[in-house]
Amino acid sequence: MEGVTDSGLATLPASDRPDVAARLRTALLGASFTADGLLDLLGAPAYAALARSETVPALRATRGDTPLETLVRLFLLQQPVPYTRVAGVLPADDLLDSGWLTRVGGDEVAATVDVRPYGGSDGEDWFIVSDLGCAVGGAGGIGRRHEGVVLGVGGASTTLAGITVRTPVAAALDLGTGSGIQALHAAQHATRVTATDLNPRALHITALTLALSGAPAADLREGSLFEPVKEGETFDLIVSNPPFVISPGARLTYRDGGMSGDDLCRSLVQQAGERLNEGGFAQFLANWQHVAGEDWQDRVRSWVPRGCDAWIVQREVQDVNQYAELWLRDSGDHRGDPAEYQAQYDAWLDEFEARKVKGVGFGWITLRKTGAAVPSVTVEEWPHPIEQPLGETIRAHFDRLDYLRGHDDADLLEGHFRLAVEVVQEQVGLPGAEDPEHVVLRQHRGMRRATKVDTVGAGFAGVCDGTLSAGRILDAIAQLMGEDPVLLRDRTPAQIRLLVEQGFLEPAV
């Protein structure tokens, strides 16, 4: 059938026609086919419904014939549109010739790919290309029929984009690029971007995403994990939203790792160290098993390669039943034959039972290549709300590790600190009480941590403005409280160290 590959997926637009992509981009922007433009046209409820794969509100909001309504119907809702309407907005003949559009029926055309506006971190107007029906909201069952399907931007993609450290670098690697969103972000601060994927269709779509977004082309390489990376080749930044789902098989390329248990994520993390330049970051999303009789923190800590600091954050844990149901629904198995669904469900639980897996954790892993003799590895559970983007918060975390590693307790007492700008102090106690039961320092940005502090800690943090050394502040507190200043100096550096490590205090340098 015309416009369909042997696998049943739509034929993709030509990726070697940057001139056509540039003209399409100009036309899309001219019609306000942007994230802001969509919100204005559809309204918040219909716009939010699209993220749930519900199209009826958007169809009702686009019953007119304005250029923007035409583009929404064509590229977001995948509806056939009369050729004459499209030709009034887009270079229709060029798009038909290069494969962005295809003729359907007598006088109508349809899109061959989903094109979705996406706002960059600095307000850029970008466009993410994906297979039809595979944008925000999940595959909707399409992945069940076509294992090579390429999804658009989902929650995992935006999470990784938000936590990535965005300092300027010479070379970045997007491993398992998918629709190319991580490569697109990296192109804004990396001189050279390499993007890899096991699925050649994903590499093709990444090229379309970059071209349509006006970004430089990436070095696209086909292969699994680090296989496409040349011997001795290293990077300043490695990012990956890998196929981390722990499943009994590798049915769906975009999500299933195809290795036993969480071996794919383990291999990815362990192999990243030798691919990083000194000071470089590697950042991943991952799943890991919670195995009976084993501490999950010890499990993921063992993945960290030699010579790397690490910060591993578990954001969520699901029991094996919830986990199996989530991914069976993702692939649409719940809508098929009930007996087949039950067999699939049993297969997942059999696999978990054989490996004594009780639950599956999800989170992010950040590595930084360091020359430190004793690297720092922090593993924590943090299911609480955070504020994205977190890239700067993560970079600052590793900077503080360097500071603490280079300063012993005597150095800390000589150091100057200031309270981080987003931190507030809360006093908790019964109404009318003369003194609070305890004092809490709370961050209102980034990780949004809260920590209890004693009277000394609260007093110390409250006057840290970079003017006085930590030792002089403690001497003043000792005098006010009638304490021995030597004893106070001896027992307080551990608390200062913790407040610095968690970002409540910053070295005033």
mmCIF file with all atom_site columns, C-alpha atoms in Angstrom, residues 329-431:
data_model
loop_
_atom_site.group_PDB
_atom_site.id
_atom_site.type_symbol
_atom_site.label_atom_id
_atom_site.label_alt_id
_atom_site.label_comp_id
_atom_site.label_asym_id
_atom_site.label_entity_id
_atom_site.label_seq_id
_atom_site.pdbx_PDB_ins_code
_atom_site.Cartn_x
_atom_site.Cartn_y
_atom_site.Cartn_z
_atom_site.occupancy
_atom_site.B_iso_or_equiv
_atom_site.pdbx_formal_charge
_atom_site.auth_seq_id
_atom_site.auth_comp_id
_atom_site.auth_asym_id
_atom_site.auth_atom_id
_atom_site.pdbx_PDB_model_num
ATOM 1   C CA . ARG A 1 329 ? -1.661 -1.269  29.515 1.00 0.00 ? 329 ARG A CA 1
ATOM 2   C CA . ASP A 1 330 ? 1.049  0.793   27.854 1.00 0.00 ? 330 ASP A CA 1
ATOM 3   C CA . SER A 1 331 ? 1.234  -1.776  25.062 1.00 0.00 ? 331 SER A CA 1
ATOM 4   C CA . GLY A 1 332 ? -2.549 -2.150  24.808 1.00 0.00 ? 332 GLY A CA 1
ATOM 5   C CA . ASP A 1 333 ? -2.655 -5.799  25.902 1.00 0.00 ? 333 ASP A CA 1
ATOM 6   C CA . HIS A 1 334 ? -5.561 -5.088  28.252 1.00 0.00 ? 334 HIS A CA 1
ATOM 7   C CA . ARG A 1 335 ? -7.774 -4.286  25.257 1.00 0.00 ? 335 ARG A CA 1
ATOM 8   C CA . GLY A 1 336 ? -7.178 -7.626  23.527 1.00 0.00 ? 336 GLY A CA 1
ATOM 9   C CA . ASP A 1 337 ? -8.230 -11.179 24.245 1.00 0.00 ? 337 ASP A CA 1
ATOM 10  C CA . PRO A 1 338 ? -8.711 -11.641 28.029 1.00 0.00 ? 338 PRO A CA 1
ATOM 11  C CA . ALA A 1 339 ? -7.053 -15.061 27.984 1.00 0.00 ? 339 ALA A CA 1
ATOM 12  C CA . GLU A 1 340 ? -4.008 -13.656 26.195 1.00 0.00 ? 340 GLU A CA 1
ATOM 13  C CA . TYR A 1 341 ? -3.843 -10.750 28.654 1.00 0.00 ? 341 TYR A CA 1
ATOM 14  C CA . GLN A 1 342 ? -3.936 -13.194 31.574 1.00 0.00 ? 342 GLN A CA 1
ATOM 15  C CA . ALA A 1 343 ? -1.171 -15.256 30.008 1.00 0.00 ? 343 ALA A CA 1
ATOM 16  C CA . GLN A 1 344 ? 0.981  -12.160 29.534 1.00 0.00 ? 344 GLN A CA 1
ATOM 17  C CA . TYR A 1 345 ? 0.324  -11.056 33.128 1.00 0.00 ? 345 TYR A CA 1
ATOM 18  C CA . ASP A 1 346 ? 1.287  -14.527 34.397 1.00 0.00 ? 346 ASP A CA 1
ATOM 19  C CA . ALA A 1 347 ? 4.500  -14.432 32.355 1.00 0.00 ? 347 ALA A CA 1
ATOM 20  C CA . TRP A 1 348 ? 5.541  -11.158 33.997 1.00 0.00 ? 348 TRP A CA 1
ATOM 21  C CA . LEU A 1 349 ? 4.812  -12.453 37.491 1.00 0.00 ? 349 LEU A CA 1
ATOM 22  C CA . ASP A 1 350 ? 6.574  -15.763 36.784 1.00 0.00 ? 350 ASP A CA 1
ATOM 23  C CA . GLU A 1 351 ? 9.680  -13.836 35.741 1.00 0.00 ? 351 GLU A CA 1
ATOM 24  C CA . PHE A 1 352 ? 9.639  -11.689 38.876 1.00 0.00 ? 352 PHE A CA 1
ATOM 25  C CA . GLU A 1 353 ? 8.997  -14.682 41.129 1.00 0.00 ? 353 GLU A CA 1
ATOM 26  C CA . ALA A 1 354 ? 11.917 -16.590 39.629 1.00 0.00 ? 354 ALA A CA 1
ATOM 27  C CA . ARG A 1 355 ? 14.250 -13.698 40.482 1.00 0.00 ? 355 ARG A CA 1
ATOM 28  C CA . LYS A 1 356 ? 12.654 -13.059 43.925 1.00 0.00 ? 356 LYS A CA 1
ATOM 29  C CA . VAL A 1 357 ? 11.706 -9.523  42.841 1.00 0.00 ? 357 VAL A CA 1
ATOM 30  C CA . LYS A 1 358 ? 9.171  -7.851  45.140 1.00 0.00 ? 358 LYS A CA 1
ATOM 31  C CA . GLY A 1 359 ? 9.070  -4.414  43.537 1.00 0.00 ? 359 GLY A CA 1
ATOM 32  C CA . VAL A 1 360 ? 10.639 -2.145  40.936 1.00 0.00 ? 360 VAL A CA 1
ATOM 33  C CA . GLY A 1 361 ? 12.144 1.269   41.623 1.00 0.00 ? 361 GLY A CA 1
ATOM 34  C CA . PHE A 1 362 ? 12.250 4.158   39.174 1.00 0.00 ? 362 PHE A CA 1
ATOM 35  C CA . GLY A 1 363 ? 14.528 7.145   39.346 1.00 0.00 ? 363 GLY A CA 1
ATOM 36  C CA . TRP A 1 364 ? 17.504 8.942   37.917 1.00 0.00 ? 364 TRP A CA 1
ATOM 37  C CA . ILE A 1 365 ? 21.218 8.332   38.078 1.00 0.00 ? 365 ILE A CA 1
ATOM 38  C CA . THR A 1 366 ? 23.868 11.041  37.655 1.00 0.00 ? 366 THR A CA 1
ATOM 39  C CA . LEU A 1 367 ? 27.555 10.225  37.354 1.00 0.00 ? 367 LEU A CA 1
ATOM 40  C CA . ARG A 1 368 ? 30.425 12.684  37.283 1.00 0.00 ? 368 ARG A CA 1
ATOM 41  C CA . LYS A 1 369 ? 33.921 11.623  36.321 1.00 0.00 ? 369 LYS A CA 1
ATOM 42  C CA . THR A 1 370 ? 36.283 12.735  39.057 1.00 0.00 ? 370 THR A CA 1
ATOM 43  C CA . GLY A 1 371 ? 39.932 12.361  39.877 1.00 0.00 ? 371 GLY A CA 1
ATOM 44  C CA . ALA A 1 372 ? 39.176 12.087  43.591 1.00 0.00 ? 372 ALA A CA 1
ATOM 45  C CA . ALA A 1 373 ? 40.895 9.268   45.443 1.00 0.00 ? 373 ALA A CA 1
ATOM 46  C CA . VAL A 1 374 ? 37.623 8.426   47.220 1.00 0.00 ? 374 VAL A CA 1
ATOM 47  C CA . PRO A 1 375 ? 34.564 9.194   45.065 1.00 0.00 ? 375 PRO A CA 1
ATOM 48  C CA . SER A 1 376 ? 31.284 10.156  46.707 1.00 0.00 ? 376 SER A CA 1
ATOM 49  C CA . VAL A 1 377 ? 28.182 8.000   46.087 1.00 0.00 ? 377 VAL A CA 1
ATOM 50  C CA . THR A 1 378 ? 24.837 9.288   47.371 1.00 0.00 ? 378 THR A CA 1
ATOM 51  C CA . VAL A 1 379 ? 21.802 6.982   47.095 1.00 0.00 ? 379 VAL A CA 1
ATOM 52  C CA . GLU A 1 380 ? 18.507 8.249   48.438 1.00 0.00 ? 380 GLU A CA 1
ATOM 53  C CA . GLU A 1 381 ? 14.747 7.887   48.168 1.00 0.00 ? 381 GLU A CA 1
ATOM 54  C CA . TRP A 1 382 ? 12.943 11.122  47.343 1.00 0.00 ? 382 TRP A CA 1
ATOM 55  C CA . PRO A 1 383 ? 9.257  10.666  46.392 1.00 0.00 ? 383 PRO A CA 1
ATOM 56  C CA . HIS A 1 384 ? 8.412  14.268  47.319 1.00 0.00 ? 384 HIS A CA 1
ATOM 57  C CA . PRO A 1 385 ? 7.622  17.125  44.908 1.00 0.00 ? 385 PRO A CA 1
ATOM 58  C CA . ILE A 1 386 ? 10.545 18.825  43.175 1.00 0.00 ? 386 ILE A CA 1
ATOM 59  C CA . GLU A 1 387 ? 10.870 21.877  40.960 1.00 0.00 ? 387 GLU A CA 1
ATOM 60  C CA . GLN A 1 388 ? 12.158 21.351  37.435 1.00 0.00 ? 388 GLN A CA 1
ATOM 61  C CA . PRO A 1 389 ? 14.482 22.137  35.791 1.00 0.00 ? 389 PRO A CA 1
ATOM 62  C CA . LEU A 1 390 ? 16.985 20.572  38.184 1.00 0.00 ? 390 LEU A CA 1
ATOM 63  C CA . GLY A 1 391 ? 20.101 20.699  36.033 1.00 0.00 ? 391 GLY A CA 1
ATOM 64  C CA . GLU A 1 392 ? 21.655 23.592  37.920 1.00 0.00 ? 392 GLU A CA 1
ATOM 65  C CA . THR A 1 393 ? 20.723 22.006  41.266 1.00 0.00 ? 393 THR A CA 1
ATOM 66  C CA . ILE A 1 394 ? 22.492 18.804  40.249 1.00 0.00 ? 394 ILE A CA 1
ATOM 67  C CA . ARG A 1 395 ? 25.590 20.632  39.021 1.00 0.00 ? 395 ARG A CA 1
ATOM 68  C CA . ALA A 1 396 ? 25.745 22.596  42.289 1.00 0.00 ? 396 ALA A CA 1
ATOM 69  C CA . HIS A 1 397 ? 25.431 19.357  44.293 1.00 0.00 ? 397 HIS A CA 1
ATOM 70  C CA . PHE A 1 398 ? 28.642 18.014  42.767 1.00 0.00 ? 398 PHE A CA 1
ATOM 71  C CA . ASP A 1 399 ? 30.397 21.354  43.194 1.00 0.00 ? 399 ASP A CA 1
ATOM 72  C CA . ARG A 1 400 ? 29.579 21.220  46.908 1.00 0.00 ? 400 ARG A CA 1
ATOM 73  C CA . LEU A 1 401 ? 30.946 17.672  47.103 1.00 0.00 ? 401 LEU A CA 1
ATOM 74  C CA . ASP A 1 402 ? 34.249 18.980  45.728 1.00 0.00 ? 402 ASP A CA 1
ATOM 75  C CA . TYR A 1 403 ? 34.263 21.743  48.317 1.00 0.00 ? 403 TYR A CA 1
ATOM 76  C CA . LEU A 1 404 ? 33.564 19.397  51.230 1.00 0.00 ? 404 LEU A CA 1
ATOM 77  C CA . ARG A 1 405 ? 36.093 16.853  50.041 1.00 0.00 ? 405 ARG A CA 1
ATOM 78  C CA . GLY A 1 406 ? 38.761 19.528  49.989 1.00 0.00 ? 406 GLY A CA 1
ATOM 79  C CA . HIS A 1 407 ? 37.987 21.002  53.415 1.00 0.00 ? 407 HIS A CA 1
ATOM 80  C CA . ASP A 1 408 ? 38.409 19.248  56.743 1.00 0.00 ? 408 ASP A CA 1
ATOM 81  C CA . ASP A 1 409 ? 36.595 20.378  59.896 1.00 0.00 ? 409 ASP A CA 1
ATOM 82  C CA . ALA A 1 410 ? 39.220 23.016  60.705 1.00 0.00 ? 410 ALA A CA 1
ATOM 83  C CA . ASP A 1 411 ? 38.846 24.448  57.196 1.00 0.00 ? 411 ASP A CA 1
ATOM 84  C CA . LEU A 1 412 ? 35.058 24.566  57.573 1.00 0.00 ? 412 LEU A CA 1
ATOM 85  C CA . LEU A 1 413 ? 35.385 26.657  60.735 1.00 0.00 ? 413 LEU A CA 1
ATOM 86  C CA . GLU A 1 414 ? 37.569 29.089  58.811 1.00 0.00 ? 414 GLU A CA 1
ATOM 87  C CA . GLY A 1 415 ? 35.144 29.172  55.892 1.00 0.00 ? 415 GLY A CA 1
ATOM 88  C CA . HIS A 1 416 ? 32.421 31.696  55.144 1.00 0.00 ? 416 HIS A CA 1
ATOM 89  C CA . PHE A 1 417 ? 28.898 30.582  54.214 1.00 0.00 ? 417 PHE A CA 1
ATOM 90  C CA . ARG A 1 418 ? 25.619 32.098  53.170 1.00 0.00 ? 418 ARG A CA 1
ATOM 91  C CA . LEU A 1 419 ? 22.092 30.759  53.407 1.00 0.00 ? 419 LEU A CA 1
ATOM 92  C CA . ALA A 1 420 ? 20.812 29.672  49.988 1.00 0.00 ? 420 ALA A CA 1
ATOM 93  C CA . VAL A 1 421 ? 18.370 32.232  48.624 1.00 0.00 ? 421 VAL A CA 1
ATOM 94  C CA . GLU A 1 422 ? 15.400 29.862  48.405 1.00 0.00 ? 422 GLU A CA 1
ATOM 95  C CA . VAL A 1 423 ? 15.663 28.643  52.024 1.00 0.00 ? 423 VAL A CA 1
ATOM 96  C CA . VAL A 1 424 ? 13.202 29.778  54.704 1.00 0.00 ? 424 VAL A CA 1
ATOM 97  C CA . GLN A 1 425 ? 13.109 28.992  58.414 1.00 0.00 ? 425 GLN A CA 1
ATOM 98  C CA . GLU A 1 426 ? 9.963  27.629  60.048 1.00 0.00 ? 426 GLU A CA 1
ATOM 99  C CA . GLN A 1 427 ? 9.344  27.368  63.784 1.00 0.00 ? 427 GLN A CA 1
ATOM 100 C CA . VAL A 1 428 ? 7.054  24.512  64.774 1.00 0.00 ? 428 VAL A CA 1
ATOM 101 C CA . GLY A 1 429 ? 5.333  24.311  68.133 1.00 0.00 ? 429 GLY A CA 1
ATOM 102 C CA . LEU A 1 430 ? 2.093  24.691  70.039 1.00 0.00 ? 430 LEU A CA 1
ATOM 103 C CA . PRO A 1 431 ? 0.289  28.043  69.756 1.00 0.00 ? 431 PRO A CA 1
#
